[in-house]
């Protein structure tokens, strides 16, 4: 139905309504309403279809855009995976190369280790025994140096015991003779008197610190003094002569001092001479202390005797400190600091000869082995 016909229908309907009977008019109105409803419905359906079409088209556009975005992301993801795959392949290749290099180095180290084990395996038990024998010989010679040069019997005994231990580790029955000689040397050195040299040195240092406590001797014999009562001046004018005499006598007594001496008395010391005397005594005690580790018995005793002589000559021998000091000096001077060392040890020449023989035999056998190879 065209738009012109639709506009002409109401006019015709109105004319017909005016000319038609009431029943026909109602029919026409019903028909008109139906047509109008149909047109409105068709327009609504058309508008709804248009809206639905547009909505569907918009959703299609959005879906296409989403699909394109997903496709682009999928493409980028594939490229990223391909790149990572390439990097992983490169890393695997480098790792394989490094592993091959490590395997080659390990093979080289294993070859070196096998060669070293072969060299170690070639060392015979005789070589080890020669080394232990040479070690024992060195320890015995060190014991001799400690004994003769340092006068140290204790260290010499320790070195001899270590030498005997080295020989015992050889498990060789032919070493009984040299081991017996070492044991005899240990017994000889063990019987030497053990002197507390450190204690003697400490005692001398103590005496050196006590020199300042010694009291000098006073050898003067004073004239008997006038009684105090006679020295008092009188208040009486008639005794002016006695007062003059007493005043003059007091003046002379304070101005001049007269001391009587015999041939055995020592002169008094001036203050500077007192200091020198005490320092000289300390020096003698120091000389005695230095002579102890050198075992210089004569030097030691002479230094102590000189110190005692000076103390008895210039200091008060009746003083308690001086008496104690002299007693300590006498006791120390009676202590011998020399040691009766043996003339020689039995084990060094035997062990040295045995070492030379076995070393020469080892060198000869080794040379023959190389010639056979």
Tab-separated table of C-alpha atoms in Angstrom:
chain	number	residue	atom	x	y	z
A	1	UNK	CA	0.000	0.000	0.000
A	2	UNK	CA	1.485	3.353	-1.000
A	3	UNK	CA	1.638	6.482	1.071
A	4	UNK	CA	-0.952	8.234	-1.211
A	5	UNK	CA	-3.462	5.475	-0.787
A	6	UNK	CA	-2.907	5.545	2.972
A	7	UNK	CA	-3.702	9.283	3.094
A	8	UNK	CA	-6.792	8.912	0.876
A	9	UNK	CA	-8.267	6.163	2.973
A	10	UNK	CA	-9.397	8.328	5.877
A	11	UNK	CA	-11.047	10.779	3.520
A	12	UNK	CA	-12.896	8.073	1.688
A	13	UNK	CA	-13.795	6.464	4.986
A	14	UNK	CA	-15.220	9.730	6.258
A	15	UNK	CA	-17.272	10.235	3.105
A	16	UNK	CA	-18.487	6.710	3.215
A	17	UNK	CA	-19.244	7.095	6.902
A	18	UNK	CA	-21.338	10.071	6.233
A	19	UNK	CA	-23.126	8.272	3.368
A	20	UNK	CA	-23.116	4.776	4.788
A	21	UNK	CA	-25.441	3.443	7.425
A	22	UNK	CA	-24.219	3.161	11.076
A	23	UNK	CA	-23.314	-0.532	10.780
A	24	UNK	CA	-21.123	0.127	7.832
A	25	UNK	CA	-19.561	3.032	9.649
A	26	UNK	CA	-18.590	0.839	12.536
A	27	UNK	CA	-17.102	-1.672	10.172
A	28	UNK	CA	-15.154	0.962	8.470
A	29	UNK	CA	-13.863	2.267	11.798
A	30	UNK	CA	-12.830	-1.207	12.798
A	31	UNK	CA	-11.106	-1.700	9.549
A	32	UNK	CA	-9.415	1.651	9.906
A	33	UNK	CA	-8.230	0.858	13.412
A	34	UNK	CA	-6.976	-2.466	12.236
A	35	UNK	CA	-5.121	-0.908	9.378
A	36	UNK	CA	-3.692	1.752	11.687
A	37	UNK	CA	-2.617	-0.868	14.234
A	38	UNK	CA	-1.107	-2.897	11.466
A	39	UNK	CA	0.821	0.088	10.180
A	40	UNK	CA	2.027	1.047	13.655
A	41	UNK	CA	3.032	-2.544	14.287
A	42	UNK	CA	4.846	-2.697	10.994
A	43	UNK	CA	6.621	0.581	11.766
A	44	UNK	CA	7.557	-0.675	15.226
A	45	UNK	CA	8.783	-3.939	13.773
A	46	UNK	CA	10.766	-2.033	11.160
A	47	UNK	CA	12.297	0.257	13.774
A	48	UNK	CA	13.059	-2.737	16.013
A	49	UNK	CA	14.580	-4.644	13.136
A	50	UNK	CA	16.632	-1.612	12.197
A	51	UNK	CA	17.819	-1.225	15.806
A	52	UNK	CA	18.539	-4.944	16.037
A	53	UNK	CA	20.398	-4.834	12.737
A	54	UNK	CA	22.415	-1.870	13.880
A	55	UNK	CA	23.096	-3.519	17.256
A	56	UNK	CA	24.117	-6.768	15.599
A	57	UNK	CA	26.302	-4.881	13.169
A	58	UNK	CA	27.922	-2.958	16.044
A	59	UNK	CA	28.562	-6.209	17.919
A	60	UNK	CA	30.079	-7.647	14.748
A	61	UNK	CA	32.341	-4.637	14.447
A	62	UNK	CA	33.383	-4.999	18.096
A	63	UNK	CA	33.918	-8.719	17.664
A	64	UNK	CA	35.982	-8.100	14.554
A	65	UNK	CA	38.077	-5.541	16.460
A	66	UNK	CA	38.467	-7.997	19.334
A	67	UNK	CA	39.393	-10.741	16.926
A	68	UNK	CA	41.941	-8.507	15.248
A	69	UNK	CA	43.415	-7.573	18.650
A	70	UNK	CA	43.561	-11.216	19.707
A	71	UNK	CA	45.064	-12.138	16.374
A	72	UNK	CA	47.704	-9.435	16.788
A	73	UNK	CA	48.441	-10.570	20.346
A	74	UNK	CA	48.635	-14.165	19.168
A	75	UNK	CA	51.034	-13.122	16.422
A	76	UNK	CA	53.195	-11.196	18.909
A	77	UNK	CA	53.093	-14.136	21.298
A	78	UNK	CA	54.203	-16.494	18.542
A	79	UNK	CA	57.031	-14.114	17.639
A	80	UNK	CA	58.061	-13.861	21.296
A	81	UNK	CA	57.964	-17.644	21.653
A	82	UNK	CA	60.005	-17.982	18.508
A	83	UNK	CA	62.544	-15.472	19.844
A	84	UNK	CA	62.739	-17.266	23.191
A	85	UNK	CA	63.071	-20.564	21.391
A	86	UNK	CA	65.962	-19.152	19.390
A	87	UNK	CA	67.631	-17.816	22.553
A	88	UNK	CA	67.081	-21.129	24.308
A	89	UNK	CA	68.610	-22.963	21.406
A	90	UNK	CA	71.595	-20.596	21.514
A	91	UNK	CA	71.982	-21.130	25.280
A	92	UNK	CA	71.741	-24.876	24.844
A	93	UNK	CA	74.408	-24.702	22.192
A	94	UNK	CA	76.697	-22.657	24.425
A	95	UNK	CA	75.996	-24.989	27.345
A	96	UNK	CA	76.863	-27.998	25.218
A	97	UNK	CA	80.096	-26.327	24.163
A	98	UNK	CA	80.951	-25.489	27.769
A	99	UNK	CA	80.087	-29.031	28.796
A	100	UNK	CA	82.330	-30.420	26.111
A	101	UNK	CA	85.147	-28.117	27.247
A	102	UNK	CA	84.627	-29.191	30.878
A	103	UNK	CA	84.641	-32.830	29.832
A	104	UNK	CA	87.903	-32.324	27.984
A	105	UNK	CA	89.434	-30.563	31.000
A	106	UNK	CA	88.186	-33.333	33.254
A	107	UNK	CA	89.698	-35.924	30.976
A	108	UNK	CA	93.003	-34.022	31.053
A	109	UNK	CA	92.882	-33.791	34.860
A	110	UNK	CA	92.092	-37.466	35.114
A	111	UNK	CA	95.076	-38.231	32.922
A	112	UNK	CA	97.294	-36.053	35.106
A	113	UNK	CA	95.887	-37.697	38.229
A	114	UNK	CA	96.515	-41.135	36.827
A	115	UNK	CA	100.057	-40.128	35.931
A	116	UNK	CA	100.584	-38.758	39.427
A	117	UNK	CA	99.182	-41.913	40.973
A	118	UNK	CA	101.531	-43.929	38.852
A	119	UNK	CA	104.449	-41.808	40.046
A	120	UNK	CA	103.363	-42.189	43.652
A	121	UNK	CA	102.957	-45.901	43.143
A	122	UNK	CA	106.520	-46.127	41.866
A	123	UNK	CA	107.843	-44.890	45.248
A	124	UNK	CA	108.979	-47.978	47.039
A	125	UNK	CA	108.930	-48.669	50.725
A	126	UNK	CA	112.710	-48.406	50.758
A	127	UNK	CA	112.467	-44.731	49.761
A	128	UNK	CA	110.209	-44.055	52.751
A	129	UNK	CA	112.612	-45.834	55.068
A	130	UNK	CA	115.539	-43.825	53.725
A	131	UNK	CA	113.592	-40.629	54.379
A	132	UNK	CA	112.850	-41.685	57.974
A	133	UNK	CA	116.496	-42.635	58.453
A	134	UNK	CA	117.649	-39.231	57.162
A	135	UNK	CA	115.182	-37.520	59.442
A	136	UNK	CA	116.525	-39.389	62.460
A	137	UNK	CA	120.086	-38.438	61.473
A	138	UNK	CA	119.087	-34.766	61.229
A	139	UNK	CA	117.422	-34.846	64.672
A	140	UNK	CA	120.482	-36.420	66.277
A	141	UNK	CA	122.742	-33.751	64.785
A	142	UNK	CA	120.375	-31.041	66.045
A	143	UNK	CA	120.600	-32.607	69.501
A	144	UNK	CA	124.403	-32.314	69.351
A	145	UNK	CA	124.152	-28.606	68.444
A	146	UNK	CA	121.753	-27.963	71.307
A	147	UNK	CA	124.052	-29.776	73.698
A	148	UNK	CA	127.412	-28.248	72.735
A	149	UNK	CA	126.405	-24.769	71.556
A	150	UNK	CA	123.454	-23.916	73.825
A	151	UNK	CA	124.237	-26.217	76.771
A	152	UNK	CA	120.554	-27.239	76.577
A	153	UNK	CA	120.350	-30.858	77.669
A	154	UNK	CA	116.539	-30.861	77.890
A	155	UNK	CA	116.033	-29.947	74.221
A	156	UNK	CA	118.717	-32.446	73.231
A	157	UNK	CA	116.849	-35.247	75.029
A	158	UNK	CA	113.606	-34.323	73.230
A	159	UNK	CA	115.340	-34.373	69.836
A	160	UNK	CA	116.906	-37.769	70.574
A	161	UNK	CA	113.503	-39.191	71.518
A	162	UNK	CA	112.018	-37.917	68.238
A	163	UNK	CA	114.879	-39.531	66.346
A	164	UNK	CA	114.177	-42.861	68.070
A	165	UNK	CA	110.484	-42.541	67.124
A	166	UNK	CA	111.428	-42.090	63.443
A	167	UNK	CA	113.571	-45.213	63.567
A	168	UNK	CA	110.786	-47.141	65.290
A	169	UNK	CA	108.400	-46.242	62.425
A	170	UNK	CA	110.709	-48.057	59.991
A	171	UNK	CA	109.997	-51.432	61.653
A	172	UNK	CA	113.516	-52.562	60.769
A	173	UNK	CA	115.212	-55.086	63.078
A	174	UNK	CA	118.651	-54.100	61.790
A	175	UNK	CA	118.361	-50.721	63.561
A	176	UNK	CA	118.565	-52.223	67.049
A	177	UNK	CA	122.185	-51.158	67.513
A	178	UNK	CA	121.635	-47.501	66.625
A	179	UNK	CA	118.449	-47.336	68.672
A	180	UNK	CA	120.318	-48.782	71.671
A	181	UNK	CA	122.952	-46.055	71.284
A	182	UNK	CA	120.246	-43.346	71.164
A	183	UNK	CA	118.609	-44.709	74.320
A	184	UNK	CA	121.978	-44.726	76.106
A	185	UNK	CA	122.552	-41.094	75.102
A	186	UNK	CA	119.101	-40.174	76.426
A	187	UNK	CA	119.920	-41.885	79.727
A	188	UNK	CA	123.266	-40.073	79.984
A	189	UNK	CA	121.726	-36.652	79.426
A	190	UNK	CA	118.829	-37.381	81.780
A	191	UNK	CA	121.245	-37.975	84.667
A	192	UNK	CA	122.712	-34.485	84.369
A	193	UNK	CA	121.868	-32.267	87.325
A	194	UNK	CA	118.972	-30.003	86.542
A	195	UNK	CA	119.704	-26.474	87.766
A	196	UNK	CA	116.986	-23.839	88.048
A	197	UNK	CA	118.778	-21.221	85.982
A	198	UNK	CA	115.662	-19.097	85.590
A	199	UNK	CA	115.173	-19.021	89.349
A	200	UNK	CA	118.771	-17.857	89.895
A	201	UNK	CA	118.359	-15.066	87.346
A	202	UNK	CA	115.118	-13.919	88.981
A	203	UNK	CA	116.832	-13.892	92.390
A	204	UNK	CA	119.669	-11.735	91.031
A	205	UNK	CA	117.153	-9.304	89.551
A	206	UNK	CA	115.438	-9.108	92.940
A	207	UNK	CA	118.745	-8.316	94.683
A	208	UNK	CA	119.480	-5.651	92.072
A	209	UNK	CA	116.214	-3.930	92.964
A	210	UNK	CA	117.105	-4.044	96.667
A	211	UNK	CA	120.461	-2.268	96.373
A	212	UNK	CA	118.876	1.122	97.140
A	213	UNK	CA	117.613	-0.238	100.471
A	214	UNK	CA	121.130	-0.866	101.771
A	215	UNK	CA	122.333	1.524	104.490
A	216	UNK	CA	125.754	3.115	104.226
A	217	UNK	CA	128.230	2.560	107.094
A	218	UNK	CA	129.011	5.467	109.452
A	219	UNK	CA	132.698	5.091	110.400
A	220	UNK	CA	133.114	8.379	112.287
A	221	UNK	CA	133.884	8.454	116.045
A	222	UNK	CA	132.593	11.693	117.481
A	223	UNK	CA	134.289	13.466	120.397
A	224	UNK	CA	132.423	13.246	123.621
A	225	UNK	CA	130.195	16.217	123.836
A	226	UNK	CA	130.065	18.579	126.754
A	227	UNK	CA	127.206	17.989	129.077
A	228	UNK	CA	124.133	19.979	128.379
A	229	UNK	CA	124.253	21.569	131.796
A	230	UNK	CA	127.769	22.963	131.228
A	231	UNK	CA	126.761	24.450	127.862
A	232	UNK	CA	124.018	26.548	129.377
A	233	UNK	CA	124.844	30.255	129.727
A	234	UNK	CA	124.510	31.794	133.137
A	235	UNK	CA	122.401	34.866	133.809
A	236	UNK	CA	124.828	36.187	136.373
A	237	UNK	CA	127.101	39.040	135.309
A	238	UNK	CA	129.867	37.774	137.500
A	239	UNK	CA	130.211	34.657	135.292
A	240	UNK	CA	130.795	36.557	132.089
A	241	UNK	CA	134.099	34.776	131.546
A	242	UNK	CA	132.432	31.350	131.730
A	243	UNK	CA	129.647	32.534	129.390
A	244	UNK	CA	132.202	33.821	126.887
A	245	UNK	CA	134.105	30.542	126.995
A	246	UNK	CA	130.909	28.512	126.472
A	247	UNK	CA	129.779	30.701	123.580
A	248	UNK	CA	133.143	30.382	121.879
A	249	UNK	CA	133.201	26.607	122.412
A	250	UNK	CA	129.687	26.204	120.930
A	251	UNK	CA	130.718	28.249	117.945
A	252	UNK	CA	133.801	26.164	117.310
A	253	UNK	CA	131.846	22.898	117.784
A	254	UNK	CA	129.316	23.896	115.123
A	255	UNK	CA	131.871	25.409	112.750
A	256	UNK	CA	134.488	22.627	112.664
A	257	UNK	CA	133.868	18.860	112.952
A	258	UNK	CA	136.759	16.677	113.990
A	259	UNK	CA	136.579	12.917	113.493
A	260	UNK	CA	139.085	10.354	114.553
A	261	UNK	CA	140.015	7.508	112.155
A	262	UNK	CA	142.170	4.434	112.373
A	263	UNK	CA	143.818	2.556	109.525
A	264	UNK	CA	140.940	0.100	109.045
A	265	UNK	CA	138.190	2.700	108.606
A	266	UNK	CA	136.971	3.507	105.106
A	267	UNK	CA	136.445	7.134	104.084
A	268	UNK	CA	132.895	8.375	103.893
A	269	UNK	CA	131.304	8.539	100.463
A	270	UNK	CA	130.045	11.665	98.841
A	271	UNK	CA	126.449	11.575	97.480
A	272	UNK	CA	127.595	11.153	93.868
A	273	UNK	CA	129.999	8.370	94.915
A	274	UNK	CA	127.130	6.641	96.713
A	275	UNK	CA	125.156	6.550	93.472
A	276	UNK	CA	128.151	5.221	91.530
A	277	UNK	CA	128.759	2.528	94.132
A	278	UNK	CA	125.179	1.260	93.974
A	279	UNK	CA	125.215	1.295	90.166
A	280	UNK	CA	128.484	-0.664	90.140
A	281	UNK	CA	126.940	-3.294	92.408
A	282	UNK	CA	123.950	-3.542	90.040
A	283	UNK	CA	126.344	-3.912	87.106
A	284	UNK	CA	128.128	-6.798	88.846
A	285	UNK	CA	124.815	-8.514	89.531
A	286	UNK	CA	123.890	-8.068	85.865
A	287	UNK	CA	127.198	-9.629	84.795
A	288	UNK	CA	126.446	-12.587	87.055
A	289	UNK	CA	122.952	-12.969	85.538
A	290	UNK	CA	124.356	-12.866	81.978
A	291	UNK	CA	126.947	-15.513	82.825
A	292	UNK	CA	124.249	-18.033	83.839
A	293	UNK	CA	122.887	-19.015	80.379
A	294	UNK	CA	126.484	-19.176	79.103
A	295	UNK	CA	127.444	-21.427	82.033
A	296	UNK	CA	130.453	-19.215	82.831
A	297	UNK	CA	130.931	-20.327	86.392
A	298	UNK	CA	134.098	-18.302	87.111
A	299	UNK	CA	132.636	-15.042	85.823
A	300	UNK	CA	129.466	-15.685	87.813
A	301	UNK	CA	131.227	-16.304	91.123
A	302	UNK	CA	133.726	-13.458	90.696
A	303	UNK	CA	130.909	-10.946	90.078
A	304	UNK	CA	129.062	-12.079	93.216
A	305	UNK	CA	132.225	-11.993	95.355
A	306	UNK	CA	133.045	-8.470	94.187
A	307	UNK	CA	129.534	-7.308	95.046
A	308	UNK	CA	129.758	-8.860	98.514
A	309	UNK	CA	133.183	-7.233	99.131
A	310	UNK	CA	131.899	-3.778	98.231
A	311	UNK	CA	128.820	-4.198	100.395
A	312	UNK	CA	130.881	-5.260	103.430
A	313	UNK	CA	133.291	-2.350	102.917
A	314	UNK	CA	130.875	0.530	102.403
A	315	UNK	CA	127.556	-0.510	103.944
A	316	UNK	CA	126.387	-1.174	107.472
A	317	UNK	CA	126.830	-4.925	107.972
A	318	UNK	CA	124.826	-4.773	111.188
A	319	UNK	CA	121.714	-3.581	109.375
A	320	UNK	CA	119.027	-6.265	108.813
A	321	UNK	CA	118.690	-5.524	105.085
A	322	UNK	CA	122.432	-5.729	104.569
A	323	UNK	CA	122.678	-9.004	106.470
A	324	UNK	CA	119.880	-10.574	104.403
A	325	UNK	CA	121.448	-9.256	101.192
A	326	UNK	CA	124.834	-10.772	102.039
A	327	UNK	CA	123.273	-14.121	102.967
A	328	UNK	CA	121.542	-14.283	99.567
A	329	UNK	CA	124.798	-13.423	97.794
A	330	UNK	CA	126.683	-16.125	99.679
A	331	UNK	CA	124.030	-18.723	98.851
A	332	UNK	CA	124.065	-17.782	95.179
A	333	UNK	CA	127.875	-17.858	94.998
A	334	UNK	CA	127.837	-21.441	96.288
A	335	UNK	CA	125.489	-22.474	93.448
A	336	UNK	CA	127.357	-23.927	90.473
A	337	UNK	CA	126.019	-22.962	87.063
A	338	UNK	CA	128.272	-25.206	84.990
A	339	UNK	CA	127.080	-28.563	83.637
A	340	UNK	CA	129.204	-31.682	83.288
A	341	UNK	CA	128.456	-32.395	79.657
A	342	UNK	CA	129.589	-35.694	78.170
A	343	UNK	CA	132.508	-35.526	75.793
A	344	UNK	CA	130.482	-37.056	72.941
A	345	UNK	CA	127.307	-38.953	72.123
A	346	UNK	CA	127.356	-42.552	70.899
A	347	UNK	CA	124.488	-42.452	68.420
A	348	UNK	CA	125.532	-39.699	65.900
A	349	UNK	CA	128.499	-41.494	64.251
A	350	UNK	CA	126.645	-44.836	64.045
A	351	UNK	CA	123.538	-43.239	62.530
A	352	UNK	CA	125.531	-41.093	60.102
A	353	UNK	CA	127.458	-44.120	58.808
A	354	UNK	CA	124.268	-46.167	58.437
A	355	UNK	CA	122.561	-43.341	56.529
A	356	UNK	CA	125.455	-43.015	54.086
A	357	UNK	CA	125.523	-46.762	53.377
A	358	UNK	CA	121.801	-47.093	52.752
A	359	UNK	CA	121.600	-43.899	50.660
A	360	UNK	CA	124.495	-45.078	48.488
A	361	UNK	CA	122.825	-48.464	48.079
A	362	UNK	CA	119.514	-46.823	47.087
A	363	UNK	CA	121.195	-44.600	44.494
A	364	UNK	CA	123.035	-47.599	43.027
A	365	UNK	CA	119.868	-49.704	42.761
A	366	UNK	CA	117.943	-46.819	41.182
A	367	UNK	CA	120.652	-46.282	38.577
A	368	UNK	CA	120.621	-49.987	37.669
A	369	UNK	CA	116.850	-49.903	37.288
A	370	UNK	CA	116.971	-46.950	34.884
A	371	UNK	CA	119.635	-48.667	32.805
A	372	UNK	CA	117.507	-51.812	32.502
A	373	UNK	CA	114.534	-49.736	31.320
